[in-house]
């Protein structure tokens, strides 16, 4: 019941707030020079092209938009996920968190969604992480709005926030999932079927 109340509150909150980029305005774009703890857009694009392979045509414009909105990330996750929905849905994934100076970490994520959403997809996912104070700080719930139109080979971007940390999932999906929903992703150190 607490999860339903959380999702309804998140839905009401998103109706009252502006579009998704304003929702997750944690860090301002970084106009200063490169930082040794942060990743440049070239580093992220190179890693993304290696990771996504032939379906990375739209990656440059998505990464450019993320960098212009939130600046340089201080971490990123590479992984895979799957999910499905019929008005309410679930998403599960696993991957690795990479940082320049705090080491790497295996992560799992899961989460429910509620809203107008139908279909299923499997996706390779790169998540840009902003303002992460320590690697273990990733283990919490990140809420946001997910407006997605996954078509075969499509790329989509969303924004999730928690405690001034911003997570920006970039997904290259295979399958068909159409809709707009609210929900959260919960990151854990071990795999679990419980999305709550």
PDB file of C-alpha atoms in Angstrom:
ATOM      1  CA  UNK A   1       0.000   0.000   0.000  1.00  0.00           C
ATOM      2  CA  UNK A   2       2.903   2.395   0.776  1.00  0.00           C
ATOM      3  CA  UNK A   3       4.266   1.861  -2.740  1.00  0.00           C
ATOM      4  CA  UNK A   4       0.914   2.740  -4.326  1.00  0.00           C
ATOM      5  CA  UNK A   5       0.781   5.925  -2.218  1.00  0.00           C
ATOM      6  CA  UNK A   6       4.366   6.734  -3.277  1.00  0.00           C
ATOM      7  CA  UNK A   7       3.543   6.272  -6.972  1.00  0.00           C
ATOM      8  CA  UNK A   8       0.353   8.350  -6.712  1.00  0.00           C
ATOM      9  CA  UNK A   9       2.253  11.121  -4.901  1.00  0.00           C
ATOM     10  CA  UNK A  10       4.960  11.017  -7.590  1.00  0.00           C
ATOM     11  CA  UNK A  11       2.287  11.251 -10.299  1.00  0.00           C
ATOM     12  CA  UNK A  12       0.659  14.252  -8.606  1.00  0.00           C
ATOM     13  CA  UNK A  13       4.054  15.874  -8.105  1.00  0.00           C
ATOM     14  CA  UNK A  14       4.975  15.491 -11.768  1.00  0.00           C
ATOM     15  CA  UNK A  15       1.693  17.042 -12.871  1.00  0.00           C
ATOM     16  CA  UNK A  16       2.565  20.130 -10.808  1.00  0.00           C
ATOM     17  CA  UNK A  17       6.179  20.322 -12.036  1.00  0.00           C
ATOM     18  CA  UNK A  18       7.588  21.388 -15.426  1.00  0.00           C
ATOM     19  CA  UNK A  19       8.964  18.917 -17.993  1.00  0.00           C
ATOM     20  CA  UNK A  20      11.518  16.219 -17.107  1.00  0.00           C
ATOM     21  CA  UNK A  21      14.781  18.222 -17.519  1.00  0.00           C
ATOM     22  CA  UNK A  22      13.579  20.742 -14.917  1.00  0.00           C
ATOM     23  CA  UNK A  23      12.570  17.863 -12.630  1.00  0.00           C
ATOM     24  CA  UNK A  24      16.158  16.752 -12.191  1.00  0.00           C
ATOM     25  CA  UNK A  25      18.060  20.029 -12.073  1.00  0.00           C
ATOM     26  CA  UNK A  26      20.554  18.803  -9.492  1.00  0.00           C
ATOM     27  CA  UNK A  27      23.908  19.998 -10.769  1.00  0.00           C
ATOM     28  CA  UNK A  28      24.142  22.902 -13.179  1.00  0.00           C
ATOM     29  CA  UNK A  29      25.921  22.302 -16.479  1.00  0.00           C
ATOM     30  CA  UNK A  30      29.663  22.401 -15.994  1.00  0.00           C
ATOM     31  CA  UNK A  31      31.226  25.152 -18.115  1.00  0.00           C
ATOM     32  CA  UNK A  32      34.675  24.894 -16.591  1.00  0.00           C
ATOM     33  CA  UNK A  33      37.417  22.733 -18.054  1.00  0.00           C
ATOM     34  CA  UNK A  34      37.598  18.958 -17.719  1.00  0.00           C
ATOM     35  CA  UNK A  35      37.772  17.517 -14.225  1.00  0.00           C
ATOM     36  CA  UNK A  36      39.828  14.426 -13.369  1.00  0.00           C
ATOM     37  CA  UNK A  37      36.835  12.942 -11.468  1.00  0.00           C
ATOM     38  CA  UNK A  38      34.310  13.510 -14.274  1.00  0.00           C
ATOM     39  CA  UNK A  39      33.815  12.047 -17.739  1.00  0.00           C
ATOM     40  CA  UNK A  40      33.959  14.157 -20.908  1.00  0.00           C
ATOM     41  CA  UNK A  41      31.343  13.810 -23.630  1.00  0.00           C
ATOM     42  CA  UNK A  42      33.973  12.176 -25.874  1.00  0.00           C
ATOM     43  CA  UNK A  43      34.716   9.515 -23.237  1.00  0.00           C
ATOM     44  CA  UNK A  44      30.999   8.778 -22.790  1.00  0.00           C
ATOM     45  CA  UNK A  45      30.371   8.695 -26.563  1.00  0.00           C
ATOM     46  CA  UNK A  46      33.332   6.341 -27.167  1.00  0.00           C
ATOM     47  CA  UNK A  47      32.150   3.975 -24.421  1.00  0.00           C
ATOM     48  CA  UNK A  48      28.539   4.232 -25.638  1.00  0.00           C
ATOM     49  CA  UNK A  49      29.442   3.395 -29.245  1.00  0.00           C
ATOM     50  CA  UNK A  50      31.423   0.345 -28.081  1.00  0.00           C
ATOM     51  CA  UNK A  51      28.575  -0.734 -25.789  1.00  0.00           C
ATOM     52  CA  UNK A  52      25.565  -0.109 -28.052  1.00  0.00           C
ATOM     53  CA  UNK A  53      27.283  -1.143 -31.300  1.00  0.00           C
ATOM     54  CA  UNK A  54      25.299  -0.720 -34.513  1.00  0.00           C
ATOM     55  CA  UNK A  55      22.180   0.749 -32.871  1.00  0.00           C
ATOM     56  CA  UNK A  56      24.000   3.828 -31.560  1.00  0.00           C
ATOM     57  CA  UNK A  57      22.999   6.226 -34.371  1.00  0.00           C
ATOM     58  CA  UNK A  58      21.061   8.596 -32.075  1.00  0.00           C
ATOM     59  CA  UNK A  59      23.487   8.307 -29.176  1.00  0.00           C
ATOM     60  CA  UNK A  60      25.428  11.524 -29.923  1.00  0.00           C
ATOM     61  CA  UNK A  61      22.338  13.756 -29.800  1.00  0.00           C
ATOM     62  CA  UNK A  62      21.058  12.094 -26.601  1.00  0.00           C
ATOM     63  CA  UNK A  63      24.450  12.441 -24.863  1.00  0.00           C
ATOM     64  CA  UNK A  64      24.735  16.044 -26.075  1.00  0.00           C
ATOM     65  CA  UNK A  65      21.358  16.848 -24.539  1.00  0.00           C
ATOM     66  CA  UNK A  66      22.317  15.206 -21.221  1.00  0.00           C
ATOM     67  CA  UNK A  67      25.599  17.145 -21.095  1.00  0.00           C
ATOM     68  CA  UNK A  68      23.904  20.458 -21.916  1.00  0.00           C
ATOM     69  CA  UNK A  69      21.321  19.873 -19.166  1.00  0.00           C
ATOM     70  CA  UNK A  70      23.371  18.319 -16.336  1.00  0.00           C
ATOM     71  CA  UNK A  71      27.043  18.774 -17.255  1.00  0.00           C
ATOM     72  CA  UNK A  72      29.759  16.139 -16.879  1.00  0.00           C
ATOM     73  CA  UNK A  73      28.845  12.940 -14.990  1.00  0.00           C
ATOM     74  CA  UNK A  74      31.131  11.566 -12.304  1.00  0.00           C
ATOM     75  CA  UNK A  75      30.065   7.980 -13.009  1.00  0.00           C
ATOM     76  CA  UNK A  76      28.160   5.781 -15.424  1.00  0.00           C
ATOM     77  CA  UNK A  77      26.526   2.371 -15.486  1.00  0.00           C
ATOM     78  CA  UNK A  78      26.587  -0.089 -18.383  1.00  0.00           C
ATOM     79  CA  UNK A  79      24.099  -2.930 -18.243  1.00  0.00           C
ATOM     80  CA  UNK A  80      21.040  -4.667 -19.622  1.00  0.00           C
ATOM     81  CA  UNK A  81      17.441  -4.677 -18.538  1.00  0.00           C
ATOM     82  CA  UNK A  82      14.041  -6.013 -19.407  1.00  0.00           C
ATOM     83  CA  UNK A  83      10.556  -4.956 -18.554  1.00  0.00           C
ATOM     84  CA  UNK A  84       6.934  -5.048 -19.443  1.00  0.00           C
ATOM     85  CA  UNK A  85       3.705  -3.289 -18.618  1.00  0.00           C
ATOM     86  CA  UNK A  86      -0.038  -3.346 -18.937  1.00  0.00           C
ATOM     87  CA  UNK A  87      -0.836   0.037 -17.324  1.00  0.00           C
ATOM     88  CA  UNK A  88       1.342  -0.950 -14.356  1.00  0.00           C
ATOM     89  CA  UNK A  89       4.699  -2.496 -15.073  1.00  0.00           C
ATOM     90  CA  UNK A  90       8.033  -3.766 -13.807  1.00  0.00           C
ATOM     91  CA  UNK A  91      11.627  -3.291 -14.907  1.00  0.00           C
ATOM     92  CA  UNK A  92      14.682  -5.370 -13.908  1.00  0.00           C
ATOM     93  CA  UNK A  93      18.330  -4.894 -14.822  1.00  0.00           C
ATOM     94  CA  UNK A  94      21.939  -5.519 -13.937  1.00  0.00           C
ATOM     95  CA  UNK A  95      25.228  -3.888 -14.785  1.00  0.00           C
ATOM     96  CA  UNK A  96      28.375  -2.256 -13.455  1.00  0.00           C
ATOM     97  CA  UNK A  97      28.919   1.249 -12.091  1.00  0.00           C
ATOM     98  CA  UNK A  98      32.168   2.860 -13.300  1.00  0.00           C
ATOM     99  CA  UNK A  99      33.899   5.833 -11.673  1.00  0.00           C
ATOM    100  CA  UNK A 100      37.297   7.406 -12.279  1.00  0.00           C
ATOM    101  CA  UNK A 101      38.523   7.601  -8.699  1.00  0.00           C
ATOM    102  CA  UNK A 102      36.223   5.497  -6.480  1.00  0.00           C
ATOM    103  CA  UNK A 103      36.393   2.104  -8.170  1.00  0.00           C
ATOM    104  CA  UNK A 104      33.783   0.002  -9.961  1.00  0.00           C
ATOM    105  CA  UNK A 105      30.755  -1.724  -8.475  1.00  0.00           C
ATOM    106  CA  UNK A 106      28.252  -4.404  -9.563  1.00  0.00           C
ATOM    107  CA  UNK A 107      24.673  -3.092  -9.388  1.00  0.00           C
ATOM    108  CA  UNK A 108      21.177  -4.467  -9.900  1.00  0.00           C
ATOM    109  CA  UNK A 109      18.032  -2.420 -10.349  1.00  0.00           C
ATOM    110  CA  UNK A 110      14.330  -3.046 -10.300  1.00  0.00           C
ATOM    111  CA  UNK A 111      11.267  -0.904 -10.107  1.00  0.00           C
ATOM    112  CA  UNK A 112       7.532  -0.571 -10.660  1.00  0.00           C
ATOM    113  CA  UNK A 113       5.776   1.917 -12.931  1.00  0.00           C
ATOM    114  CA  UNK A 114       2.235   3.218 -12.926  1.00  0.00           C
ATOM    115  CA  UNK A 115       0.516   5.070 -15.747  1.00  0.00           C
ATOM    116  CA  UNK A 116      -0.482   4.747 -19.374  1.00  0.00           C
ATOM    117  CA  UNK A 117       2.009   2.155 -20.488  1.00  0.00           C
ATOM    118  CA  UNK A 118       1.745  -1.088 -22.454  1.00  0.00           C
ATOM    119  CA  UNK A 119       4.184  -3.539 -24.056  1.00  0.00           C
ATOM    120  CA  UNK A 120       7.546  -5.068 -23.291  1.00  0.00           C
ATOM    121  CA  UNK A 121      11.176  -4.458 -24.166  1.00  0.00           C
ATOM    122  CA  UNK A 122      14.715  -5.570 -23.578  1.00  0.00           C
ATOM    123  CA  UNK A 123      17.357  -2.860 -23.555  1.00  0.00           C
ATOM    124  CA  UNK A 124      21.045  -2.205 -23.340  1.00  0.00           C
ATOM    125  CA  UNK A 125      21.303   0.633 -20.875  1.00  0.00           C
ATOM    126  CA  UNK A 126      23.899   3.298 -20.152  1.00  0.00           C
ATOM    127  CA  UNK A 127      23.114   5.457 -17.117  1.00  0.00           C
ATOM    128  CA  UNK A 128      24.961   8.720 -16.577  1.00  0.00           C
ATOM    129  CA  UNK A 129      25.389   9.505 -12.871  1.00  0.00           C
ATOM    130  CA  UNK A 130      25.705  13.070 -11.529  1.00  0.00           C
ATOM    131  CA  UNK A 131      26.769  14.256  -8.052  1.00  0.00           C
ATOM    132  CA  UNK A 132      27.400  10.736  -6.710  1.00  0.00           C
ATOM    133  CA  UNK A 133      29.254  11.316  -3.408  1.00  0.00           C
ATOM    134  CA  UNK A 134      30.372   7.657  -2.996  1.00  0.00           C
ATOM    135  CA  UNK A 135      29.795   4.487  -5.002  1.00  0.00           C
ATOM    136  CA  UNK A 136      27.565   2.933  -2.326  1.00  0.00           C
ATOM    137  CA  UNK A 137      25.255   5.990  -2.485  1.00  0.00           C
ATOM    138  CA  UNK A 138      23.776   4.447  -5.642  1.00  0.00           C
ATOM    139  CA  UNK A 139      21.940   1.892  -3.464  1.00  0.00           C
ATOM    140  CA  UNK A 140      18.646   3.754  -3.037  1.00  0.00           C
ATOM    141  CA  UNK A 141      15.406   4.581  -4.909  1.00  0.00           C
ATOM    142  CA  UNK A 142      15.481   7.141  -7.728  1.00  0.00           C
ATOM    143  CA  UNK A 143      12.101   8.547  -8.791  1.00  0.00           C
ATOM    144  CA  UNK A 144      11.157  10.221 -12.041  1.00  0.00           C
ATOM    145  CA  UNK A 145       8.906  10.482 -15.037  1.00  0.00           C
ATOM    146  CA  UNK A 146       9.405   8.036 -17.887  1.00  0.00           C
ATOM    147  CA  UNK A 147       7.853   9.090 -21.159  1.00  0.00           C
ATOM    148  CA  UNK A 148       8.955   6.464 -23.620  1.00  0.00           C
ATOM    149  CA  UNK A 149       8.251   5.373 -27.150  1.00  0.00           C
ATOM    150  CA  UNK A 150      10.369   2.268 -27.729  1.00  0.00           C
ATOM    151  CA  UNK A 151      10.420   1.005 -31.245  1.00  0.00           C
ATOM    152  CA  UNK A 152      12.775  -1.610 -32.640  1.00  0.00           C
ATOM    153  CA  UNK A 153      16.271  -0.202 -32.318  1.00  0.00           C
ATOM    154  CA  UNK A 154      15.111   3.080 -30.700  1.00  0.00           C
ATOM    155  CA  UNK A 155      17.083   5.114 -28.162  1.00  0.00           C
ATOM    156  CA  UNK A 156      15.430   6.942 -25.248  1.00  0.00           C
ATOM    157  CA  UNK A 157      16.564   9.052 -22.281  1.00  0.00           C
ATOM    158  CA  UNK A 158      14.904   9.780 -18.922  1.00  0.00           C
ATOM    159  CA  UNK A 159      15.948  11.463 -15.675  1.00  0.00           C
ATOM    160  CA  UNK A 160      15.638  10.148 -12.110  1.00  0.00           C
ATOM    161  CA  UNK A 161      16.635  11.887  -8.869  1.00  0.00           C
ATOM    162  CA  UNK A 162      17.222  11.172  -5.187  1.00  0.00           C
ATOM    163  CA  UNK A 163      19.108  13.184  -2.556  1.00  0.00           C
ATOM    164  CA  UNK A 164      20.630  15.580  -5.137  1.00  0.00           C
ATOM    165  CA  UNK A 165      21.999  12.646  -7.179  1.00  0.00           C
ATOM    166  CA  UNK A 166      20.762  12.515 -10.780  1.00  0.00           C
ATOM    167  CA  UNK A 167      20.627   9.269 -12.798  1.00  0.00           C
ATOM    168  CA  UNK A 168      20.026   9.590 -16.549  1.00  0.00           C
ATOM    169  CA  UNK A 169      19.243   6.215 -18.176  1.00  0.00           C
ATOM    170  CA  UNK A 170      19.911   6.049 -21.926  1.00  0.00           C
ATOM    171  CA  UNK A 171      18.282   2.954 -23.394  1.00  0.00           C
ATOM    172  CA  UNK A 172      18.590   1.269 -26.742  1.00  0.00           C
ATOM    173  CA  UNK A 173      15.564  -0.990 -26.745  1.00  0.00           C
ATOM    174  CA  UNK A 174      14.434  -3.991 -28.720  1.00  0.00           C
ATOM    175  CA  UNK A 175      10.711  -4.583 -28.599  1.00  0.00           C
ATOM    176  CA  UNK A 176       7.646  -2.408 -28.390  1.00  0.00           C
ATOM    177  CA  UNK A 177       6.615  -0.364 -25.382  1.00  0.00           C
ATOM    178  CA  UNK A 178       4.521   2.775 -25.672  1.00  0.00           C
ATOM    179  CA  UNK A 179       3.415   5.071 -22.917  1.00  0.00           C
ATOM    180  CA  UNK A 180       4.113   7.591 -20.202  1.00  0.00           C
ATOM    181  CA  UNK A 181       4.393   6.600 -16.583  1.00  0.00           C
ATOM    182  CA  UNK A 182       5.787   7.473 -13.180  1.00  0.00           C
ATOM    183  CA  UNK A 183       7.837   5.138 -11.095  1.00  0.00           C
ATOM    184  CA  UNK A 184      11.234   4.600  -9.619  1.00  0.00           C
ATOM    185  CA  UNK A 185      14.315   2.447  -9.914  1.00  0.00           C
ATOM    186  CA  UNK A 186      15.729   0.837  -6.792  1.00  0.00           C
ATOM    187  CA  UNK A 187      19.433  -0.048  -6.993  1.00  0.00           C
ATOM    188  CA  UNK A 188      20.657  -2.988  -4.891  1.00  0.00           C
ATOM    189  CA  UNK A 189      23.955  -4.851  -4.387  1.00  0.00           C
ATOM    190  CA  UNK A 190      22.273  -8.240  -5.042  1.00  0.00           C
ATOM    191  CA  UNK A 191      19.618  -9.359  -7.493  1.00  0.00           C
ATOM    192  CA  UNK A 192      16.078  -9.470  -6.141  1.00  0.00           C
ATOM    193  CA  UNK A 193      12.619 -10.069  -7.602  1.00  0.00           C
ATOM    194  CA  UNK A 194      11.049  -7.579  -5.161  1.00  0.00           C
ATOM    195  CA  UNK A 195      10.731  -4.212  -6.967  1.00  0.00           C
ATOM    196  CA  UNK A 196       9.488  -2.473  -3.804  1.00  0.00           C
TER     197      UNK A 196
END
